[in-house]
Short mmCIF file of C-alpha atoms in Angstrom, two decimals:
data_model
loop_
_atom_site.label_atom_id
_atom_site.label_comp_id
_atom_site.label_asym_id
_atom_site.label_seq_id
_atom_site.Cartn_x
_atom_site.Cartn_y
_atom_site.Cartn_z
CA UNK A 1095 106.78 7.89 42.29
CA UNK A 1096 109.69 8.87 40.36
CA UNK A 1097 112.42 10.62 42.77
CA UNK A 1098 113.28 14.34 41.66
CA UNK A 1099 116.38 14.83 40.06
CA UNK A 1100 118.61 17.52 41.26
CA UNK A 1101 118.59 20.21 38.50
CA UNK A 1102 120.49 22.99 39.56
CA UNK A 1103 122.58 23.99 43.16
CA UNK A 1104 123.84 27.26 43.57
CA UNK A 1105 123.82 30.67 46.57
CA UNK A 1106 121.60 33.61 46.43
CA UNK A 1107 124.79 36.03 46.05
CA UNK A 1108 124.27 39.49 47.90
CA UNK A 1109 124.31 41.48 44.32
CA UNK A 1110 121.29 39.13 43.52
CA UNK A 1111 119.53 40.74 46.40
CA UNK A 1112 116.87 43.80 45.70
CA UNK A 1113 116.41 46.79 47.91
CA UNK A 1114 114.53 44.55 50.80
CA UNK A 1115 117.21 42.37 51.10
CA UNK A 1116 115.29 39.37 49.17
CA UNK A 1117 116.71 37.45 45.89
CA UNK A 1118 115.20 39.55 43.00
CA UNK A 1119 112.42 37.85 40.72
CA UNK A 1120 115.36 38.01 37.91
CA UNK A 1121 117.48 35.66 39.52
CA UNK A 1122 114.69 32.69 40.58
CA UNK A 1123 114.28 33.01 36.65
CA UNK A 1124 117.63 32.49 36.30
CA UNK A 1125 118.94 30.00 38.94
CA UNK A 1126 115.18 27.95 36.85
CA UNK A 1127 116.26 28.71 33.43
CA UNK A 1128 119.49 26.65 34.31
CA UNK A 1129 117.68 24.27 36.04
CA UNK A 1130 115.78 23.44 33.15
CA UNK A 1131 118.73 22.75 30.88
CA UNK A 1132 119.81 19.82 32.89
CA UNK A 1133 116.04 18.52 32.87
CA UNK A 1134 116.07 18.96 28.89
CA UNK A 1135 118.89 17.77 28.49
CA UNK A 1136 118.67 14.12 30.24
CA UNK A 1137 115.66 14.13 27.91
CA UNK A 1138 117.41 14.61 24.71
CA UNK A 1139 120.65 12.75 25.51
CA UNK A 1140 124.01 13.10 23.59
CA UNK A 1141 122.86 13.44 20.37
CA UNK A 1142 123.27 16.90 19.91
CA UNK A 1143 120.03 17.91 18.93
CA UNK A 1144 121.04 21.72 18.29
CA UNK A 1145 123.07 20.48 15.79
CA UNK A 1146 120.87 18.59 13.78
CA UNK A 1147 118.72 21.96 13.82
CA UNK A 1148 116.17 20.79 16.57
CA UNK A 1149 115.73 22.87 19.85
CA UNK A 1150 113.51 23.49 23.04
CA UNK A 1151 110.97 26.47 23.08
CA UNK A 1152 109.43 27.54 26.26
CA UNK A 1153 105.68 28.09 25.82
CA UNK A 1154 104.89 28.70 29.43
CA UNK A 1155 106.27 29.37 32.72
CA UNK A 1156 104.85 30.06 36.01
CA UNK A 1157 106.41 30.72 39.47
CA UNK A 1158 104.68 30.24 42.75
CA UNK A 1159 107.38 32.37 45.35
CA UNK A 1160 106.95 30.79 49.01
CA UNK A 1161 109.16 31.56 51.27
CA UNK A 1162 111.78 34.73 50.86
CA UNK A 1163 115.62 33.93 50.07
CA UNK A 1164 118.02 36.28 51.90
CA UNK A 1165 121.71 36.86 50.64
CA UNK A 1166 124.08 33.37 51.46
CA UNK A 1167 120.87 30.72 51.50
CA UNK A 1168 122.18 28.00 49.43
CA UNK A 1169 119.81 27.11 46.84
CA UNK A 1170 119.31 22.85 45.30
CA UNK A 1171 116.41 22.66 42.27
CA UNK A 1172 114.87 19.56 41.99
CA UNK A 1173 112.86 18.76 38.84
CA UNK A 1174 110.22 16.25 37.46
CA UNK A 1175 108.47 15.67 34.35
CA UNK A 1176 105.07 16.28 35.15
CA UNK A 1177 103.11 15.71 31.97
CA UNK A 1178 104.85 14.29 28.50
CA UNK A 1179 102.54 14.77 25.39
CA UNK A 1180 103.54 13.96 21.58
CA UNK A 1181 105.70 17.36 21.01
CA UNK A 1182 106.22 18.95 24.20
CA UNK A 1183 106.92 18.31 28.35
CA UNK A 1184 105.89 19.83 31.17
CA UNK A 1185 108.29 19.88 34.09
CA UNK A 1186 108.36 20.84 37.79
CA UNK A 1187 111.35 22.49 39.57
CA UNK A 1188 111.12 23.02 43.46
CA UNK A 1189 113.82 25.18 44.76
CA UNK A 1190 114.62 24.57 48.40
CA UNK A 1191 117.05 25.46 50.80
CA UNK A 1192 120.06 22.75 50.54
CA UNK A 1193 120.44 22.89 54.25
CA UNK A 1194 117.02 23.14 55.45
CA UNK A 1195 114.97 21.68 52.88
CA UNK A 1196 112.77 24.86 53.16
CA UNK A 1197 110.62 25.22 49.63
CA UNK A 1198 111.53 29.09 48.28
CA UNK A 1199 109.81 28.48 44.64
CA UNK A 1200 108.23 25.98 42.81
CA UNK A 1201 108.24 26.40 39.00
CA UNK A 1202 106.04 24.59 36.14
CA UNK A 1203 106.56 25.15 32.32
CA UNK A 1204 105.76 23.85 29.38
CA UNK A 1205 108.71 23.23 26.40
CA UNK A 1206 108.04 22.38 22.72
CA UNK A 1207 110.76 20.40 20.82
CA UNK A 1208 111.33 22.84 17.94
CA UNK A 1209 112.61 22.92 14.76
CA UNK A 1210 114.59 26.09 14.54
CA UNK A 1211 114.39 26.30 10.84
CA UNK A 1212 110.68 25.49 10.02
CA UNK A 1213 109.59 27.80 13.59
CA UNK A 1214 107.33 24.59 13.75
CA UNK A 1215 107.06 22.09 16.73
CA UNK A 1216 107.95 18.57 16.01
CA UNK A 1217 107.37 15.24 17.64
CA UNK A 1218 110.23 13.64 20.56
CA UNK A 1219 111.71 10.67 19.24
CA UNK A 1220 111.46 7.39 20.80
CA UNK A 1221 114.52 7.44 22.39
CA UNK A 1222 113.52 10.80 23.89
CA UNK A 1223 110.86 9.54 24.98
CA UNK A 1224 112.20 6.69 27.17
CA UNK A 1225 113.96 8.72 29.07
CA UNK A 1226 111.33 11.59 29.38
CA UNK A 1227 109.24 8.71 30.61
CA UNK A 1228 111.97 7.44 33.70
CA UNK A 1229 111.56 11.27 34.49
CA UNK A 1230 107.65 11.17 34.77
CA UNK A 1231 105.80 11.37 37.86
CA UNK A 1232 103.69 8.42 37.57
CA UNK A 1233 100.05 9.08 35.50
CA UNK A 1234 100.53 11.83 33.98
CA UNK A 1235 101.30 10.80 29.90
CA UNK A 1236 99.08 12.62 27.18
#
């Protein structure tokens, strides 16, 4: 099985914190959102895909909350590619305490390479795909 890599590491701030005293729903997007760039991005490499026009759309996203996170718990994401089709990847990112390893969120969503002038998905390149495929928990290529 392909080990997660780490996405994203960060603190639930106390101004991220809602009326009970728990990290607000806004923020877990947020503190994900990031997460996800990293994951995208070890897919796409250096080639600057933006600037050749091509992009990432988000088609889904879900978020299963598990445990609460309280002002000062220091957050690490870890994410892996979960399923890899012909235009788009589906990743998992499993938030955790960094000190206790306790699971506060696991996230799953679905991005579309995208060209950002046609509004149209396209294909990942081979070379995308090579590394999308290092990322890949084992099994699970469309």
């Amino acid at each position: 099985m392909t080990e997660p890599l780490v996405t994203f590491v960060g603190v639930a701030h106390p101004w991220m914190c809602d009326t009970m005293g728990h990290m607000n729903v806004r923020h877990y997007a947020a503190m994900f959102d990031d997460a996800s760039f990293h994951i995208l991005g070890h897919i796409a490499g250096l080639e600057g895909h933006e600037a050749n026009g091509i992009g990432w759309a988000d088609v889904r996203t879900e978020i299963d909350y598990k445990h609460e996170t309280r002002a000062g718990t220091l957050i690490t994401v870890r994410s892996n590619l979960v399923k890899l089709g012909r235009t788009s990847v589906t990743f998992e990112q499993v938030m955790s305490g960094t000190l206790d390893s306790v699971v506060h969120a696991i996230s799953r969503t679905t991005s579309v390479r995208f060209d950002l002038a046609a509004r149209a998905a396209v294909p990942l390149d081979a070379a995308m795909r090579v590394r999308a495929e290092k990322l890949l928990v084992s099994g699970n290529q469309a």
